[in-house]
Coordinates of C-alpha atoms in Angstrom, one line a residue:
Chain A
X1 CA 101.7 112.2 38.4
X2 CA 105.0 112.5 36.6
X3 CA 107.4 115.5 37.2
X4 CA 109.7 116.9 34.6
X5 CA 112.3 119.5 35.5
X6 CA 113.7 121.9 32.8
X7 CA 115.9 124.5 34.5
X8 CA 116.6 125.9 31.1
X9 CA 113.3 126.1 29.3
X10 CA 113.2 127.6 25.8
X11 CA 111.0 128.9 23.2
X12 CA 111.8 126.7 20.3
X13 CA 111.6 128.7 16.9
X14 CA 111.8 126.8 13.6
X15 CA 112.6 129.0 10.5
X16 CA 112.4 127.4 7.1
X17 CA 114.7 129.0 4.3
X18 CA 114.9 127.9 0.7
X19 CA 118.8 127.4 1.2
X20 CA 121.0 128.7 4.0
X21 CA 124.1 130.5 2.8
X22 CA 126.5 132.1 5.3
X23 CA 127.2 135.8 4.7
X24 CA 123.9 136.2 2.8
X25 CA 120.4 137.6 3.6
X26 CA 117.4 135.3 3.9
X27 CA 113.7 135.9 3.8
X28 CA 112.5 133.2 6.1
X29 CA 109.3 131.4 4.5
X30 CA 107.8 129.8 7.5
X31 CA 108.0 130.6 11.3
X32 CA 106.8 128.1 13.9
X33 CA 107.2 128.5 17.8
X34 CA 106.6 126.0 20.5
X35 CA 107.5 125.7 24.1
X36 CA 110.7 123.9 24.4
X37 CA 113.6 122.6 26.6
X38 CA 114.0 118.9 26.9
X39 CA 111.7 118.4 30.0
X40 CA 109.0 120.4 28.4
X41 CA 109.1 118.2 25.3
X42 CA 109.2 115.0 27.4
X43 CA 106.1 116.3 29.3
X44 CA 104.2 117.1 26.2
X45 CA 104.8 113.5 24.9
X46 CA 103.7 112.1 28.3
X47 CA 100.6 114.2 28.3
X48 CA 99.7 112.9 24.7
X49 CA 100.2 109.4 26.1
X50 CA 97.5 110.0 28.7
X51 CA 99.7 110.6 31.7
X52 CA 99.2 113.4 34.2
X53 CA 102.5 115.4 34.2
X54 CA 103.7 118.6 35.9
X55 CA 106.5 120.8 34.4
X56 CA 108.7 122.8 36.6
X57 CA 112.0 124.7 36.2
X58 CA 112.6 128.4 35.5
X59 CA 110.8 130.9 33.0
X60 CA 110.9 134.6 32.6
X61 CA 110.5 137.7 30.5
X62 CA 108.2 138.1 27.4
X63 CA 109.7 134.9 25.9
X64 CA 108.7 132.9 29.1
X65 CA 105.2 134.5 28.9
X66 CA 104.9 133.1 25.3
X67 CA 106.1 129.7 26.5
X68 CA 103.5 129.6 29.2
X69 CA 100.8 130.8 27.1
X70 CA 101.5 127.8 24.8
X71 CA 101.5 125.3 27.7
X72 CA 98.1 126.2 28.8
X73 CA 95.4 124.1 27.1
X74 CA 97.6 120.9 26.9
X75 CA 95.2 118.3 28.6
X76 CA 97.1 116.6 31.5
X77 CA 99.8 119.1 31.7
X78 CA 100.2 121.2 34.8
X79 CA 102.5 124.3 34.6
X80 CA 104.4 124.7 37.9
X81 CA 107.4 126.8 36.3
X82 CA 108.9 129.4 38.6
X83 CA 109.3 132.9 37.4
X84 CA 112.9 134.5 37.1
X85 CA 114.0 138.0 36.6
X86 CA 115.9 137.1 33.4
X87 CA 114.4 136.2 30.1
X88 CA 113.9 132.6 28.9
X89 CA 116.1 131.8 26.0
X90 CA 115.1 131.2 22.3
X91 CA 116.4 128.3 20.4
X92 CA 116.4 128.7 16.6
X93 CA 116.4 125.7 14.2
X94 CA 117.0 126.9 10.7
X95 CA 115.9 124.3 8.2
X96 CA 117.4 124.4 4.8
X97 CA 114.7 123.3 2.4
X98 CA 117.0 122.2 -0.3
X99 CA 119.3 120.1 1.6
X100 CA 117.2 119.1 4.6
X101 CA 119.8 120.1 7.0
X102 CA 119.1 122.0 10.3
X103 CA 121.4 124.6 11.7
X104 CA 120.7 125.3 15.3
X105 CA 121.4 128.6 17.3
X106 CA 120.8 128.3 20.9
X107 CA 120.9 131.3 23.4
X108 CA 122.4 130.6 26.6
X109 CA 119.5 131.4 29.0
X110 CA 118.8 133.9 31.7
X111 CA 121.3 134.2 34.7
X112 CA 119.5 132.5 37.7
X113 CA 120.3 134.2 41.0
X114 CA 121.2 132.4 44.2
X115 CA 117.8 133.4 45.7
X116 CA 115.9 131.9 42.6
X117 CA 118.0 128.7 42.9
X118 CA 117.2 128.2 46.4
X119 CA 113.4 129.0 45.8
X120 CA 113.4 126.3 43.2
X121 CA 114.9 123.6 45.4
X122 CA 112.1 124.1 47.9
X123 CA 109.2 124.2 45.3
X124 CA 110.9 120.9 43.9
X125 CA 110.9 119.2 47.2
X126 CA 107.2 120.1 47.7
X127 CA 106.4 118.8 44.1
X128 CA 108.0 115.6 44.7
X129 CA 105.6 114.7 47.4
X130 CA 102.8 113.8 44.9
X131 CA 104.7 112.1 41.9
X132 CA 105.6 108.7 40.9
X133 CA 108.8 109.6 39.0
X134 CA 110.9 112.6 38.1
X135 CA 113.0 113.4 35.0
X136 CA 115.7 116.0 35.2
X137 CA 116.4 117.2 31.7
X138 CA 118.8 119.4 29.7
X139 CA 121.4 122.0 30.2
X140 CA 121.8 124.1 33.3
X141 CA 121.1 127.8 32.8
X142 CA 123.9 130.3 34.0
X143 CA 124.0 130.8 37.7
X144 CA 122.9 127.3 38.5
X145 CA 125.8 125.4 40.1
X146 CA 127.2 122.6 37.9
X147 CA 126.5 120.1 40.7
X148 CA 122.7 121.0 40.7
X149 CA 121.4 117.7 39.4
X150 CA 123.4 115.6 42.0
X151 CA 121.5 117.6 44.7
X152 CA 118.1 117.2 42.9
X153 CA 118.7 113.4 42.7
X154 CA 119.6 113.2 46.2
X155 CA 116.3 114.9 47.3
X156 CA 114.2 112.6 45.0
X157 CA 116.0 109.5 46.3
X158 CA 115.2 110.7 50.0
X159 CA 111.6 111.1 48.8
X160 CA 111.7 107.6 47.4
X161 CA 110.8 108.9 43.9
X162 CA 112.6 107.2 41.0
X163 CA 114.5 109.6 39.0
X164 CA 115.9 109.9 35.4
X165 CA 118.7 112.2 34.4
X166 CA 119.1 113.3 30.8
X167 CA 121.8 115.9 30.4
X168 CA 125.4 116.1 29.2
X169 CA 129.0 117.4 29.9
X170 CA 129.8 118.4 33.4
X171 CA 126.2 118.4 34.6
X172 CA 126.0 114.8 33.7
X173 CA 129.4 113.9 35.1
X174 CA 128.5 115.4 38.4
X175 CA 124.8 114.4 38.4
X176 CA 125.6 110.7 37.9
X177 CA 127.4 110.7 41.2
X178 CA 124.1 111.5 42.9
X179 CA 123.0 107.8 42.0
X180 CA 120.1 108.4 39.7
X181 CA 118.0 105.3 38.9
X182 CA 118.3 105.9 35.1
X183 CA 120.5 108.0 33.0
X184 CA 119.9 108.4 29.1
X185 CA 122.9 109.6 27.4
X186 CA 123.3 109.6 23.6
X187 CA 126.5 108.1 22.0
X188 CA 128.2 111.4 22.0
X189 CA 127.4 112.3 25.7
X190 CA 128.4 108.7 26.6
X191 CA 131.8 109.0 24.9
X192 CA 132.5 112.4 26.6
X193 CA 131.5 111.0 30.0
X194 CA 133.5 107.7 29.8
X195 CA 136.2 108.4 27.2
X196 CA 135.0 105.2 25.3
X197 CA 133.5 105.1 21.9
X198 CA 132.6 101.4 22.3
X199 CA 128.9 101.6 23.4
X200 CA 128.8 98.4 25.6
X201 CA 132.0 99.4 27.3
X202 CA 131.0 103.0 27.8
X203 CA 127.5 102.1 29.1
X204 CA 128.8 99.6 31.7
X205 CA 131.3 102.1 32.7
X206 CA 128.6 104.9 33.1
X207 CA 126.6 102.4 35.3
X208 CA 129.7 101.9 37.5
X209 CA 129.9 105.8 38.1
X210 CA 126.6 105.8 40.0
X211 CA 123.6 105.2 37.7
X212 CA 121.2 102.4 38.5
X213 CA 120.5 101.7 34.7
X214 CA 122.0 103.4 31.8
X215 CA 120.0 103.6 28.5
X216 CA 122.2 104.8 25.8
X217 CA 120.5 106.1 22.7
X218 CA 122.6 105.2 19.6
X219 CA 120.5 107.2 16.8
X220 CA 119.3 104.9 14.0
X221 CA 120.8 101.7 15.8
X222 CA 118.2 102.3 18.5
X223 CA 119.2 101.8 22.1
X224 CA 121.3 99.8 24.5
X225 CA 120.2 99.4 28.0
X226 CA 122.4 98.0 31.0
X227 CA 120.0 97.6 34.1
X228 CA 120.1 95.6 37.3
X229 CA 117.7 93.2 35.8
X230 CA 119.7 92.5 32.5
X231 CA 121.0 94.1 29.4
X232 CA 119.1 94.6 26.0
X233 CA 119.5 96.2 22.6
X234 CA 116.2 97.4 21.0
X235 CA 115.9 98.9 17.6
X236 CA 113.2 100.0 15.1
X237 CA 112.5 97.3 12.4
X238 CA 114.1 99.3 9.5
X239 CA 116.0 102.4 8.9
X240 CA 114.0 105.4 9.4
X241 CA 113.5 108.6 7.3
X242 CA 112.5 111.8 9.0
X243 CA 113.5 114.5 11.3
X244 CA 115.3 113.3 14.4
X245 CA 114.4 116.5 16.6
X246 CA 112.9 115.4 19.8
X247 CA 113.5 111.6 19.2
X248 CA 115.7 111.5 22.4
X249 CA 112.9 113.3 24.4
X250 CA 110.3 110.8 23.2
X251 CA 112.6 108.2 24.2
X252 CA 112.9 109.5 27.8
X253 CA 109.1 109.9 27.7
X254 CA 108.6 106.2 26.9
X255 CA 111.1 105.1 29.6
X256 CA 109.1 107.1 32.1
X257 CA 105.8 105.8 30.9
X258 CA 107.0 102.4 31.2
X259 CA 108.4 102.9 34.6
X260 CA 105.2 104.4 36.2
X261 CA 103.2 101.7 34.7
X262 CA 105.4 99.0 36.1
X263 CA 106.4 97.4 32.9
X264 CA 109.4 95.0 32.9
X265 CA 112.4 96.6 31.2
X266 CA 112.1 94.9 27.9
X267 CA 108.6 96.3 27.5
X268 CA 109.8 99.8 28.5
X269 CA 112.4 99.7 25.9
X270 CA 110.1 98.7 23.2
X271 CA 107.7 101.6 24.2
X272 CA 110.7 103.9 24.2
X273 CA 112.0 102.8 20.8
X274 CA 108.6 102.9 19.2
X275 CA 107.8 106.4 20.5
X276 CA 111.4 107.6 19.4
X277 CA 110.9 106.2 16.0
X278 CA 107.3 107.6 15.6
X279 CA 108.8 111.0 16.4
X280 CA 111.4 110.7 13.6
X281 CA 108.6 109.8 11.3
X282 CA 106.0 112.6 12.2
X283 CA 105.7 115.5 9.8
X284 CA 106.0 118.1 12.6
X285 CA 109.5 118.2 14.4
X286 CA 109.1 116.9 18.1
X287 CA 105.5 115.5 17.6
X288 CA 105.0 111.8 17.4
X289 CA 102.9 110.0 14.8
X290 CA 100.5 108.0 17.0
X291 CA 99.4 105.4 14.3
X292 CA 103.2 104.7 13.5
X293 CA 103.8 104.5 17.3
X294 CA 101.1 101.9 17.8
X295 CA 102.1 99.9 14.7
X296 CA 105.8 99.9 15.9
X297 CA 105.1 98.7 19.3
X298 CA 104.6 95.2 17.8
X299 CA 107.7 95.5 15.4
X300 CA 110.5 96.8 17.5
X301 CA 113.5 94.3 17.5
X302 CA 114.7 93.5 21.0
X303 CA 117.6 91.2 22.0
X304 CA 119.3 90.6 25.3
X305 CA 119.7 88.8 28.5
X306 CA 118.4 88.8 31.9
X307 CA 120.9 89.1 34.9
X308 CA 121.3 86.3 37.3
X309 CA 119.4 87.3 40.4
Chain B
X1 CA 109.2 167.5 13.4
X2 CA 110.2 164.8 10.9
X3 CA 108.0 161.7 10.4
X4 CA 109.4 158.2 9.5
X5 CA 107.1 155.4 8.3
X6 CA 108.0 151.9 9.0
X7 CA 105.3 149.6 7.9
X8 CA 107.2 146.5 8.6
X9 CA 108.9 147.2 12.0
X10 CA 111.2 144.6 13.4
X11 CA 112.9 143.6 16.6
X12 CA 116.4 143.4 15.4
X13 CA 118.3 140.5 17.1
X14 CA 122.1 140.0 16.9
X15 CA 123.6 136.7 17.6
X16 CA 127.4 136.3 17.9
X17 CA 128.8 132.8 17.3
X18 CA 132.4 131.7 17.3
X19 CA 131.8 130.3 13.7
X20 CA 128.7 129.6 11.7
X21 CA 128.6 126.2 10.2
X22 CA 125.5 125.0 8.3
X23 CA 124.1 121.7 9.7
X24 CA 125.7 122.2 13.1
X25 CA 124.5 123.3 16.6
X26 CA 125.8 126.6 18.0
X27 CA 125.8 128.1 21.3
X28 CA 125.3 131.8 21.0
X29 CA 127.8 133.8 22.9
X30 CA 126.2 137.1 22.9
X31 CA 122.4 138.2 22.2
X32 CA 121.6 141.8 21.6
X33 CA 118.1 143.2 20.7
X34 CA 117.0 146.7 19.5
X35 CA 114.0 148.3 17.8
X36 CA 114.3 148.0 14.1
X37 CA 112.9 148.3 10.7
X38 CA 114.6 151.1 8.4
X39 CA 112.3 153.9 9.4
X40 CA 112.9 153.2 13.2
X41 CA 116.7 153.2 12.6
X42 CA 116.4 156.5 10.6
X43 CA 114.4 157.9 13.5
X44 CA 116.9 157.0 16.1
X45 CA 119.8 158.7 14.3
X46 CA 117.8 161.8 13.6
X47 CA 117.0 161.9 17.4
X48 CA 120.6 161.6 18.2
X49 CA 121.4 164.5 15.9
X50 CA 118.8 166.6 18.0
X51 CA 115.8 166.5 15.6
X52 CA 112.4 165.9 16.9
X53 CA 111.0 162.9 15.1
X54 CA 107.9 160.7 15.1
X55 CA 107.9 157.1 14.2
X56 CA 104.6 155.6 12.6
X57 CA 103.9 152.2 11.0
X58 CA 102.6 149.0 12.4
X59 CA 103.6 146.9 15.5
X60 CA 101.8 143.9 17.3
X61 CA 102.2 141.1 19.6
X62 CA 104.8 140.5 22.4
X63 CA 107.6 141.3 19.8
X64 CA 105.9 144.6 19.1
X65 CA 105.7 145.2 22.8
X66 CA 109.4 144.7 23.4
X67 CA 110.0 147.0 20.4
X68 CA 108.0 149.8 21.8
X69 CA 109.5 149.5 25.2
X70 CA 112.8 150.0 23.7
X71 CA 111.6 153.1 21.9
X72 CA 110.4 154.8 25.1
X73 CA 113.2 156.9 26.6
X74 CA 114.8 158.0 23.4
X75 CA 114.8 161.7 23.8
X76 CA 113.1 163.5 20.9
X77 CA 111.6 160.5 19.6
X78 CA 107.7 160.0 19.6
X79 CA 106.1 156.7 19.1
X80 CA 103.0 156.9 16.9
X81 CA 103.0 153.2 16.0
X82 CA 99.6 151.6 15.2
X83 CA 98.8 148.2 16.9
X84 CA 98.0 145.4 14.6
X85 CA 96.6 142.0 15.5
X86 CA 99.5 140.1 14.0
X87 CA 103.0 139.8 15.7
X88 CA 106.0 142.1 14.7
X89 CA 108.7 140.1 13.0
X90 CA 112.1 139.3 14.2
X91 CA 115.3 139.8 12.2
X92 CA 118.3 138.0 13.3
X93 CA 121.7 138.9 12.2
X94 CA 124.1 136.0 12.9
X95 CA 127.7 137.3 13.3
X96 CA 130.4 134.8 12.8
X97 CA 133.5 136.1 14.9
X98 CA 136.0 134.1 13.1
X99 CA 135.3 135.7 9.5
X100 CA 133.4 138.7 10.5
X101 CA 130.7 137.9 8.1
X102 CA 126.8 138.4 8.8
X103 CA 124.1 136.0 7.9
X104 CA 120.8 137.5 8.0
X105 CA 117.4 135.7 8.8
X106 CA 114.3 138.0 8.2
X107 CA 110.8 136.9 9.2
X108 CA 108.2 138.1 6.8
X109 CA 106.1 140.1 9.3
X110 CA 102.5 140.2 10.4
X111 CA 99.6 140.1 7.8
X112 CA 97.9 143.5 8.0
X113 CA 94.2 143.4 7.3
X114 CA 92.4 145.9 5.1
X115 CA 90.8 147.6 8.1
X116 CA 94.3 148.2 9.6
X117 CA 95.8 149.5 6.4
X118 CA 92.8 151.9 6.2
X119 CA 93.3 153.1 9.8
X120 CA 96.9 153.7 9.0
X121 CA 96.3 156.0 6.0
X122 CA 94.0 158.1 8.2
X123 CA 96.5 158.4 11.1
X124 CA 99.3 159.2 8.5
X125 CA 97.3 162.0 6.9
X126 CA 96.8 163.5 10.3
X127 CA 100.5 163.0 11.3
X128 CA 101.5 164.8 8.1
X129 CA 99.9 168.0 9.3
X130 CA 102.7 168.9 11.6
X131 CA 105.9 167.7 9.9
X132 CA 108.5 169.3 7.8
X133 CA 109.5 166.0 6.1
X134 CA 108.4 162.4 5.8
X135 CA 110.5 159.3 5.0
X136 CA 108.9 155.9 3.8
X137 CA 111.2 153.2 4.5
X138 CA 111.6 149.4 4.2
X139 CA 109.6 146.4 3.0
X140 CA 105.7 146.0 3.1
X141 CA 104.3 143.6 5.3
X142 CA 102.0 140.9 3.9
X143 CA 98.5 142.4 3.2
X144 CA 99.7 145.9 2.4
X145 CA 99.1 146.5 -1.3
X146 CA 102.3 146.7 -3.4
X147 CA 101.3 150.2 -4.5
X148 CA 101.0 151.4 -1.0
X149 CA 103.9 153.9 -1.2
X150 CA 102.7 155.6 -4.4
X151 CA 99.5 156.4 -2.4
X152 CA 101.4 157.6 0.7
X153 CA 103.6 159.7 -1.5
X154 CA 100.6 161.4 -3.1
X155 CA 99.1 162.2 0.2
X156 CA 102.3 163.8 1.3
X157 CA 102.6 165.8 -1.8
X158 CA 99.0 167.0 -1.3
X159 CA 99.9 168.2 2.1
X160 CA 103.1 169.9 0.7
X161 CA 105.4 167.7 2.9
X162 CA 108.7 166.7 1.1
X163 CA 109.0 162.9 0.9
X164 CA 111.8 160.5 0.8
X165 CA 111.3 156.9 -0.3
X166 CA 113.8 154.1 0.7
X167 CA 112.5 150.6 -0.5
X168 CA 113.3 148.0 -3.1
X169 CA 111.7 145.7 -5.6
X170 CA 108.1 146.2 -6.7
X171 CA 107.2 148.7 -3.9
X172 CA 110.1 150.8 -5.2
X173 CA 109.0 150.4 -8.9
X174 CA 105.4 151.4 -7.9
X175 CA 106.3 153.9 -5.5
X176 CA 108.6 156.0 -7.6
X177 CA 105.7 156.6 -9.9
X178 CA 104.1 158.6 -7.2
X179 CA 106.9 161.2 -7.6
X180 CA 108.7 161.2 -4.4
X181 CA 111.1 164.2 -3.9
X182 CA 113.8 161.8 -3.1
X183 CA 114.6 158.2 -3.5
X184 CA 117.8 156.5 -2.0
X185 CA 118.4 153.1 -3.8
X186 CA 121.5 151.1 -3.2
X187 CA 123.5 149.8 -6.4
X188 CA 121.5 146.5 -6.3
X189 CA 118.1 148.1 -5.9
X190 CA 118.9 150.7 -8.7
X191 CA 120.1 147.9 -11.1
X192 CA 116.9 145.9 -10.4
X193 CA 114.7 149.0 -10.9
X194 CA 116.4 150.1 -14.2
X195 CA 118.1 147.0 -15.6
X196 CA 121.4 148.9 -15.8
X197 CA 124.5 148.3 -13.7
X198 CA 126.2 151.6 -14.8
X199 CA 125.4 154.0 -11.8
X200 CA 125.2 157.2 -13.5
X201 CA 122.9 155.8 -16.3
X202 CA 120.8 154.0 -13.8
X203 CA 120.5 156.9 -11.6
X204 CA 119.4 159.3 -14.4
X205 CA 116.8 156.5 -15.5
X206 CA 115.5 156.3 -12.0
X207 CA 115.0 160.1 -11.9
X208 CA 113.2 160.0 -15.2
X209 CA 110.8 157.4 -13.6
X210 CA 109.4 160.0 -11.4
X211 CA 111.8 160.8 -8.5
X212 CA 112.6 164.5 -7.9
X213 CA 116.2 163.5 -6.9
X214 CA 117.9 160.1 -6.8
X215 CA 120.7 159.5 -4.3
X216 CA 122.3 156.2 -5.0
X217 CA 124.3 154.7 -2.2
X218 CA 127.2 152.7 -3.8
X219 CA 128.7 151.2 -0.6
X220 CA 132.4 152.0 -0.1
X221 CA 132.4 154.4 -3.0
X222 CA 130.1 156.7 -1.2
X223 CA 127.0 158.0 -3.0
X224 CA 125.9 159.5 -6.5
X225 CA 123.3 162.2 -6.5
X226 CA 121.3 163.4 -9.5
X227 CA 119.0 166.3 -8.5
X228 CA 117.2 169.3 -10.1
X229 CA 120.1 171.4 -8.7
X230 CA 122.9 169.5 -10.0
X231 CA 124.7 166.0 -9.8
X232 CA 127.5 165.2 -7.3
X233 CA 129.5 162.2 -6.1
X234 CA 130.4 162.2 -2.4
X235 CA 132.7 159.7 -0.7
X236 CA 134.6 159.2 2.6
X237 CA 138.1 160.2 2.5
X238 CA 139.4 156.6 2.8
X239 CA 138.2 153.1 2.6
X240 CA 136.5 152.2 5.7
X241 CA 136.7 149.1 8.2
X242 CA 133.7 148.2 10.1
X243 CA 130.2 147.0 10.0
X244 CA 128.0 148.5 7.3
X245 CA 124.7 147.4 9.1
X246 CA 122.5 150.6 9.2
X247 CA 125.0 152.7 7.1
X248 CA 122.0 153.1 4.5
X249 CA 119.7 154.2 7.2
X250 CA 122.3 156.8 8.5
X251 CA 122.5 158.1 5.0
X252 CA 118.8 158.7 4.9
X253 CA 118.8 160.4 8.3
X254 CA 121.6 162.7 6.8
X255 CA 119.7 163.5 3.8
X256 CA 116.6 164.3 6.0
X257 CA 118.5 166.4 8.5
X258 CA 120.1 168.4 5.6
X259 CA 116.6 168.8 3.8
X260 CA 114.7 170.2 7.0
X261 CA 117.6 172.5 7.9
X262 CA 117.6 173.9 4.3
X263 CA 121.1 173.0 3.5
X264 CA 122.1 173.1 -0.2
X265 CA 122.5 169.7 -1.8
X266 CA 126.4 169.4 -1.6
X267 CA 126.1 170.1 2.2
X268 CA 123.2 167.4 2.7
X269 CA 125.4 164.9 0.8
X270 CA 128.5 165.6 3.1
X271 CA 126.3 165.2 6.0
X272 CA 124.8 161.9 4.7
X273 CA 128.3 160.3 3.8
X274 CA 129.8 161.4 7.0
X275 CA 127.0 160.0 9.2
X276 CA 127.0 156.8 7.0
X277 CA 130.8 156.4 7.5
X278 CA 130.5 157.0 11.1
X279 CA 128.0 154.2 11.3
X280 CA 130.2 151.7 9.7
X281 CA 133.1 152.8 12.2
X282 CA 131.0 152.5 15.4
X283 CA 131.6 149.5 17.6
X284 CA 127.8 148.7 17.9
X285 CA 126.0 147.9 14.8
X286 CA 123.6 150.6 13.5
X287 CA 124.7 153.3 16.0
X288 CA 127.1 156.3 14.8
X289 CA 130.4 157.3 16.2
X290 CA 129.7 161.0 17.0
X291 CA 133.3 162.1 17.2
X292 CA 134.1 160.2 13.9
X293 CA 131.0 162.1 12.4
X294 CA 132.0 165.4 13.4
X295 CA 135.7 164.8 12.1
X296 CA 134.5 163.4 8.8
X297 CA 132.1 166.4 8.0
X298 CA 135.4 168.3 7.0
X299 CA 137.0 165.4 5.1
X300 CA 134.2 164.1 2.8
X301 CA 135.3 164.2 -0.8
X302 CA 132.6 165.8 -3.0
X303 CA 132.8 166.4 -6.8
X304 CA 130.1 167.4 -9.2
X305 CA 128.4 170.1 -11.1
X306 CA 125.5 172.5 -10.7
X307 CA 122.8 172.4 -13.3
X308 CA 122.2 175.4 -15.5
X309 CA 119.1 177.0 -14.2

């Protein structure tokens, strides 16, 4: 069982419009809704790969009810979300059909009370008892202390559960001090954390700040991993065309899947890149193309060196 | 009792963002939700003026439930909405705080089945028995025939209930042939209907197409009314600053309020312009500023001529 934590779950709405023009009125031609928030997305990919996965975090209001309804019926996925008095946020992606660009509008999320945050930490500690890895994903809703992830990481470490952190800004900066086993920043998050725009320098710096391993996602360039076992670059065999929505979440799912099946680091990275690339190539945003994934597994380009023991 | 019909009700969502940039990600700083759709807005203004008003039309799904929850507790307003199996649409207004512009994203609405449309027509005929006026407002949801308003107008005329039509495009073109007592197009709708961009020519043409009276809303220039009793222009005393959202619905509410209290046409028009202007001036979109309304009643500029009997 893998556990994913999404403190700020979301109902992800996608609107297609012929062309988005500020200050104009638009008739939306297509509306799709799916349960979201990074940890929920990671869980859905893990479940599709055949893993048993539990999602926890907060959900509330009618939006939260809609989200939970959409989670039921996903084989292998267990809903352990906690109800809160506020309402789960909506995130709206407005896809401009002419240009192919996406404009994102994200609500801030419900205010979580101190009592709700306290209750979550108890549930989380219980859930850790039966899991082989935990991923802490995404932004913090209002009311949750900025150092929340550092605390959750320490609890996981005390329970001897390997922990992956995927967040940004202050929650990443504070969380990394809790010594997570893996962090997965993208280039922008890494630069914000370390002040360096040079990926290798920044990745090494992030590791010094407390992470066991740093896997930096560099968009079309694939990823750069600096780990206790060595450092590697892994990239898809060719430039991809498609929608990058959810590619980072699939990358996290690949890393977790490789971790719980005890793959060596290079194989974990190949799995992560193949899943991420297959997500970009899928027709539906955030899903992955299974045939592309299986084919890409043999074609990911990996280079690197193993550390001296 | 006044009846307003909103076949395509909506949950109106307003997002405030610091600046809307296509292809970028935005954190929404403020979210507000209110029950919407033109007829619902008209009803809310009528209720605030002290009229008894019933809203009917379709509503469904969780969005519909949210909408109905927000309608309860409005004094004077009775909810006679019919449930449908589809989900009530959301309309999202994205307000750019820097420029003050509003970008509108409107979902199409639930598909109404033939059985649901049939059921509505029976309920509508029953509701007409106790009312002094009816307003048919807004777009038609998918599944409702484009000639729907013409039929509803004929039913109202058979029941001797005066009927106001406020819609656009083909539903307006087809509806006007049913001979509504009043239509309230804006300049754009009027030009689309008649092919003329000259307001007086277009308004007179619209009347020839079957409307008893045409009240054209011309934005900051106020309104132009061509009626069996005469024709008038009415405008606010000065150029207004504010948010025009809902100004047209307040104008309709003013016309209905004047109609059911048997005001002569010039007084109805003054009430409509004052309400509309007080809506532009209100801090909350779609609400009206009561003090401004009362003050404007004495300051609306009206010019015109009474027809020879």
